[in-house]
Short mmCIF file of C-alpha atoms and ligand atoms in Angstrom, two decimals:
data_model
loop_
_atom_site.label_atom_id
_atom_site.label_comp_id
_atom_site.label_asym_id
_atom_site.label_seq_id
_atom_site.Cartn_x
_atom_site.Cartn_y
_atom_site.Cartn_z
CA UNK A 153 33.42 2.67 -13.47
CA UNK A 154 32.72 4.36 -10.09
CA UNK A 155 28.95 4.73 -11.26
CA UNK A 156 28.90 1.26 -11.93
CA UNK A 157 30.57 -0.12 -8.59
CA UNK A 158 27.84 1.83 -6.71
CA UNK A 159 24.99 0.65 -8.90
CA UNK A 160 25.94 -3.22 -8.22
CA UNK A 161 26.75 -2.20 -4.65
CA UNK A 162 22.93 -0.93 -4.63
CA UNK A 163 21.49 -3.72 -6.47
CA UNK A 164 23.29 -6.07 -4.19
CA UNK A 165 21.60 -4.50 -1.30
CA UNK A 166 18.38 -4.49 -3.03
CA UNK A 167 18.36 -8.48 -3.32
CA UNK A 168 19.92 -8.94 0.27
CA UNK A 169 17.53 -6.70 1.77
CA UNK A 170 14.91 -8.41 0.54
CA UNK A 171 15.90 -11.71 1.52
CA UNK A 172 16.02 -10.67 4.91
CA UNK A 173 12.69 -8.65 4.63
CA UNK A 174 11.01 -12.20 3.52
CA UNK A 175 12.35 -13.78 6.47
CA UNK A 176 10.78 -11.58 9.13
CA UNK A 177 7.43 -12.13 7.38
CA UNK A 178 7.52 -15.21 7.36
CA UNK A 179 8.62 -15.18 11.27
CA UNK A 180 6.04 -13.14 11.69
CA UNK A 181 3.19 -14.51 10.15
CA UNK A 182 3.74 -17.81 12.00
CA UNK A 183 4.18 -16.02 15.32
CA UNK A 184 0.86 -14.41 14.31
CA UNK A 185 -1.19 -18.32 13.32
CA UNK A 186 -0.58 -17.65 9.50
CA UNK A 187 1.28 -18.51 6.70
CA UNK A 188 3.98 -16.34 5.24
CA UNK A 189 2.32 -16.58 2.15
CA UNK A 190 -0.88 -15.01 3.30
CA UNK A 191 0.82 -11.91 3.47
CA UNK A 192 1.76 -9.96 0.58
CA UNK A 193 4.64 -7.53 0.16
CA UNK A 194 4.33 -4.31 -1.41
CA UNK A 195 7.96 -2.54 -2.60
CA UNK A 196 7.05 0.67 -2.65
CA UNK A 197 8.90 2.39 -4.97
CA UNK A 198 8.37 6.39 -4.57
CA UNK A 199 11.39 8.32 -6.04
CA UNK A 200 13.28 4.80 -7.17
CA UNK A 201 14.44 4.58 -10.30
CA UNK A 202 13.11 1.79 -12.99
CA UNK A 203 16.69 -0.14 -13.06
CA UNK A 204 16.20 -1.14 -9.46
CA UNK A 205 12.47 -1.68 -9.52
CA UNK A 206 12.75 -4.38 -12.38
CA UNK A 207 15.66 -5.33 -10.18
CA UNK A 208 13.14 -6.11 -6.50
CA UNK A 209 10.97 -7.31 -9.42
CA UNK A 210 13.31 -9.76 -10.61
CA UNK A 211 14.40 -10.62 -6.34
CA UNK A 212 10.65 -11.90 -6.44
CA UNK A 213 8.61 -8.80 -5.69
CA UNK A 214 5.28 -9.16 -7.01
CA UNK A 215 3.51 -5.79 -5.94
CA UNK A 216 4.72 -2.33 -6.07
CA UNK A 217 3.66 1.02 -4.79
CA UNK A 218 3.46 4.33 -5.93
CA UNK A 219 2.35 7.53 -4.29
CA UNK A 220 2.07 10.09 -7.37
CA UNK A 221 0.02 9.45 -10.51
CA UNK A 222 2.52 11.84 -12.80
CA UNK A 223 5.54 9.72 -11.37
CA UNK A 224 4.31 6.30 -12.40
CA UNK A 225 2.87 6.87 -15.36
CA UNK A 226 6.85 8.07 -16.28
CA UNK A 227 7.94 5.13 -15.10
CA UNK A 228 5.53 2.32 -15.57
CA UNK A 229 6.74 1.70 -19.52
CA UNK A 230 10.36 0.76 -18.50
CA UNK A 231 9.49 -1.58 -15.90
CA UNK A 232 9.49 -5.73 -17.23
CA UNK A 233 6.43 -7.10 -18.27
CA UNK A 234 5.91 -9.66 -15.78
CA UNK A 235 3.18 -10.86 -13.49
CA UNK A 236 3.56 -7.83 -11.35
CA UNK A 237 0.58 -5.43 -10.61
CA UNK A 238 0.50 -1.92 -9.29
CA UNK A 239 -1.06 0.11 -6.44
CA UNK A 240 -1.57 3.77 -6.08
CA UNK A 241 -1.22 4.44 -2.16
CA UNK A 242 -1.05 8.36 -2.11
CA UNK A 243 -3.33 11.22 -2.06
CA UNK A 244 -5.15 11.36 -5.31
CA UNK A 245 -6.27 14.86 -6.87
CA UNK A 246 -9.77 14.71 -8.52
CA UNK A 247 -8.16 15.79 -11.97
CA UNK A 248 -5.84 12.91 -11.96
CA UNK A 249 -8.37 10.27 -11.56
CA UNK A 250 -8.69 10.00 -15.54
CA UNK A 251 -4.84 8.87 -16.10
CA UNK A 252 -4.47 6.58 -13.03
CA UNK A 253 -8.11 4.40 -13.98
CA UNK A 254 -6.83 1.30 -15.72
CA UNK A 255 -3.09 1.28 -14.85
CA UNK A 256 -2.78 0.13 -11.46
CA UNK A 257 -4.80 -2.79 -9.71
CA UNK A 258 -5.76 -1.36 -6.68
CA UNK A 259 -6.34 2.32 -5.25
CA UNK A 260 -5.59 2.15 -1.34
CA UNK A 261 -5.50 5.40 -0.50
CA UNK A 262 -9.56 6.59 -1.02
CA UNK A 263 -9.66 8.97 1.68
CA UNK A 264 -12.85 10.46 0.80
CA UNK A 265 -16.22 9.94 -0.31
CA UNK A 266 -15.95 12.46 -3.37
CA UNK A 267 -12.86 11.07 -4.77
CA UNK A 268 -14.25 7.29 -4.40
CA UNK A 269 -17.50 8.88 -6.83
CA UNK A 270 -14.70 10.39 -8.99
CA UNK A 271 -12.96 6.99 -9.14
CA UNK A 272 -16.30 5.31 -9.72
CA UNK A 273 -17.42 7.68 -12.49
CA UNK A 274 -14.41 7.44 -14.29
CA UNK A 275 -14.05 3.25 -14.21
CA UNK A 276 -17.21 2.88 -15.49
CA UNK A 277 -16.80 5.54 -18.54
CA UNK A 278 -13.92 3.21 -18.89
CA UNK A 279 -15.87 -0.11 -18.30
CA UNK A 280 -14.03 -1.19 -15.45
CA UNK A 281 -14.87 -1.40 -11.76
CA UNK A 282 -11.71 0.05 -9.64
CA UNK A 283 -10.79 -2.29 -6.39
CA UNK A 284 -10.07 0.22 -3.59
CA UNK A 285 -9.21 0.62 -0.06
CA UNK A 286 -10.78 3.15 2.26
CA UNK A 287 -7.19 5.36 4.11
CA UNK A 288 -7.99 5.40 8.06
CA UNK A 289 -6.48 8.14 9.56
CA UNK A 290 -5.02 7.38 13.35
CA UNK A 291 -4.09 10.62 14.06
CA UNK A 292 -0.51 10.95 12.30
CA UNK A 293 1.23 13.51 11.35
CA UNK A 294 2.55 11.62 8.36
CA UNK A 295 -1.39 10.55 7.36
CA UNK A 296 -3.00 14.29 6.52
CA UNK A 297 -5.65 12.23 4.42
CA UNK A 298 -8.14 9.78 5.20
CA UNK A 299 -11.67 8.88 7.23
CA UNK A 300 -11.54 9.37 10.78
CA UNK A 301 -11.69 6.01 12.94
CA UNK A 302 -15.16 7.44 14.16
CA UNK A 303 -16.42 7.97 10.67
CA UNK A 304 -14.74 4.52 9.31
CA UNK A 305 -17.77 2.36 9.46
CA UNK A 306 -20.78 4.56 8.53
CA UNK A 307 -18.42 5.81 5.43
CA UNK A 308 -17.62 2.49 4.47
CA UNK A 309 -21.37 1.83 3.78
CA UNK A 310 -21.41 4.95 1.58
CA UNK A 311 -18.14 3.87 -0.24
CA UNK A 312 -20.40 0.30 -0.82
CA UNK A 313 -22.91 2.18 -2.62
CA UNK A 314 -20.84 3.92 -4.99
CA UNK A 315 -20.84 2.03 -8.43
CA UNK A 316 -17.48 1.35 -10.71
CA UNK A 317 -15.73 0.77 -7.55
CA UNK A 318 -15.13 -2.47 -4.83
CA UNK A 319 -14.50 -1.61 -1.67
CA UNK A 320 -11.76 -4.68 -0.57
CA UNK A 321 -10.40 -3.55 2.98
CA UNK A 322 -8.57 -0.47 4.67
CA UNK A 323 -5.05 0.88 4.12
CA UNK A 324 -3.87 3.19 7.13
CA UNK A 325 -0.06 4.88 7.85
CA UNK A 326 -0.18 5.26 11.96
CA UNK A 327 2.41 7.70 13.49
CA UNK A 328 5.94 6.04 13.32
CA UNK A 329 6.98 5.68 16.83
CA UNK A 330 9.85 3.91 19.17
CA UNK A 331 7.37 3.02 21.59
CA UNK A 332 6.60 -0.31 21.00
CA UNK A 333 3.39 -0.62 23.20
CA UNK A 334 2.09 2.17 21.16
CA UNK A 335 2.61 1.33 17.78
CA UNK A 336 1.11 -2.22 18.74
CA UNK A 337 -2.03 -0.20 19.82
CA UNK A 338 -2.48 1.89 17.02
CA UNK A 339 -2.39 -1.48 14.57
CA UNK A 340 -4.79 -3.48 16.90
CA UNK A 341 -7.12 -0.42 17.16
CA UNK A 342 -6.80 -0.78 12.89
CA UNK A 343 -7.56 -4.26 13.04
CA UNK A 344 -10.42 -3.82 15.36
CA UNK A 345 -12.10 -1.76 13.04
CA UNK A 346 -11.49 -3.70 10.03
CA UNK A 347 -13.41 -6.68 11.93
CA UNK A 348 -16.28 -4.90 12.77
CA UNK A 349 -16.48 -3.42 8.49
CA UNK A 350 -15.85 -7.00 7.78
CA UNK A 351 -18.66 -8.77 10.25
CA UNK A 352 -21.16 -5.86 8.99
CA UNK A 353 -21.02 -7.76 5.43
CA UNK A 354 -21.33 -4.27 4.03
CA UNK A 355 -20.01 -5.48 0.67
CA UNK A 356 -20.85 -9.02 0.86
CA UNK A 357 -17.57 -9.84 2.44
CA UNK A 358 -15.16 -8.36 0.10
CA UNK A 359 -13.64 -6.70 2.76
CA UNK A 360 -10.33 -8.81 2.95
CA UNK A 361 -6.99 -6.57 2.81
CA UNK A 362 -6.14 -5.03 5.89
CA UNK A 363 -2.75 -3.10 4.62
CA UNK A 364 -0.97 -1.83 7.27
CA UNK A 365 2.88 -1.69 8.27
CA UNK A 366 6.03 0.08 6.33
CA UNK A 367 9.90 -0.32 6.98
CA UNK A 368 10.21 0.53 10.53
CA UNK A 369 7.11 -1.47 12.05
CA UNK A 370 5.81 -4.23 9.27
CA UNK A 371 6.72 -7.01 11.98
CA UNK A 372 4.48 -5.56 14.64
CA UNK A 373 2.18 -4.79 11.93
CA UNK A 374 1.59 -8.25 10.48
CA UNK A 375 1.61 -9.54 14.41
CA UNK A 376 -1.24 -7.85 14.67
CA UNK A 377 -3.03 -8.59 11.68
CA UNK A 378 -2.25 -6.90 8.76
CA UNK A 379 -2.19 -8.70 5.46
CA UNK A 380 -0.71 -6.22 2.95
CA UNK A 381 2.20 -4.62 4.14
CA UNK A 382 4.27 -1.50 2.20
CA UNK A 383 7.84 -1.64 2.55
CA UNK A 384 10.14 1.02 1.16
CA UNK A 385 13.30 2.06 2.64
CA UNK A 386 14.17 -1.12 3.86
CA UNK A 387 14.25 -2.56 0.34
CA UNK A 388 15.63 0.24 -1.37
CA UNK A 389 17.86 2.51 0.97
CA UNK A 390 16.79 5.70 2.68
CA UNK A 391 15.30 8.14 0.33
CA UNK A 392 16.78 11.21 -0.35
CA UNK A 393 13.70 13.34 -0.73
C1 PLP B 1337 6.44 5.95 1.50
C2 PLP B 1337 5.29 5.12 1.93
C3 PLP B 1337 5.49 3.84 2.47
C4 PLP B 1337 6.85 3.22 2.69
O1 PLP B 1337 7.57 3.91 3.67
P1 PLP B 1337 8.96 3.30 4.21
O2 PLP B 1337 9.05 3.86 5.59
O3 PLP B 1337 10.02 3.79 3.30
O4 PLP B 1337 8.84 1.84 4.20
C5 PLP B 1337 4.36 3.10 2.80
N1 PLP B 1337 3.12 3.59 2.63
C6 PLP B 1337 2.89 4.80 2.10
C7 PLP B 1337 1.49 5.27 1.92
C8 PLP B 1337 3.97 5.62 1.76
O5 PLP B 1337 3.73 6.84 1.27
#
């Protein structure tokens, strides 16, 4: 009884959360010269259990997020077939490339030029061709992986090259931050480098997701131009690990 009390209490949340969540986008992307519906919203669902995904799925949530391979392929079979897809968005291992090909949409979080030939390799032994994101690395503590801002441009001509995948925009996590003027930086600095990718026509103009912005800065993060954003704790509650 008590197990069930908190479990509505949670799913409750859940919905309201995400109601409120929309809102802001859509504040946002008007304050910004868009529509809300130019900007899509990830859940990301690390560590949440399948009940309350299918539940943000069923409160309208049309992309979700996972950060290890093992942990959504465990999941992915007791989520509701819908018209939902999948991203990966965390650090991929070279020998888990095999089991992620196929079952998500979208890898965002390429952070080097070996595992985009791994990912490459491995969709076309599979007959696919993998959409990816390049991870930009802003100097965070939080972001270990990804291309330097320095490197960004020259590696996203060798990611172009690489056959089996597409190379559709940049995903970056900058340091979380109370100072406002600062986080604004680090996403306009992002922003500023995804123009210059994009006006390069390295991949004849496929370069159109700039995903940037989680719980604590998404507003800030779609003011300044990002069109993907990945929102966790804010949908689901603070996780516990
Ligand atoms: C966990 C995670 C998020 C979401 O973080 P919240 O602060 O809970 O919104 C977004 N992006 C990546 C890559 C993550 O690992």
């Amino acid at each position: 009884m008590k197990e069930k009390l908190s479990r509505d209490k949670r799913m409750s949340s859940i919905e309201e959360n995400i109601k409120y969540m929309n809102n802001n986008v859509a504040a946002a992307a008007l304050a910004s010269g868009r529509k809300p519906e130019d900007i899509q919203v990830m859940a990301v669902t690390k560590t949440v259990e399948p009940l309350y995904i299918n539940h943000a799925i069923s409160c309208g949530i049309k992309l979700i997020g996972e950060n290890r391979v093992q942990e959504y392929l465990g999941k992915v079979d007791s989520l509701v077939v819908g018209d939902w897809e999948a991203h990966l968005i965390g650090h991929l291992q070279t020998n888990k490339v095999r089991q992620i090909i196929g079952r998500v949409s979208m890898i965002q979080s390429v952070d080097s030029v070996k595992i985009a030939k791994e990912i490459g390799k491995r969709s076309i032994d599979a007959g696919i061709v993998t959409p990816v994101l390049m991870e930009v690395n802003v100097g965070s503590e939080l972001s270990k992986f990804g291309f330097s801002m320095d490197s960004a441009v020259e590696k996203a001509y060798e990611l172009a090259e690489i056959k089996g995948i597409k190379l559709h925009g940049i995903m970056s996590i900058p340091p979380i931050s109370d100072d406002e003027k600062l986080i604004r930086q680090n996403f306009s600095n992002i922003k500023g480098l995804f123009i210059d990718i994009y006006d390069k026509r390295i991949d004849n103009g496929s370069m159109i997701i700039l995903s940037m912005g989680m719980s604590g800065d998404y507003r800030q993060a779609i003011i300044e131009g990002s069109n993907l954003i990945r929102v966790g704790s804010a949908i689901f509650g603070m996780r516990e690990n």
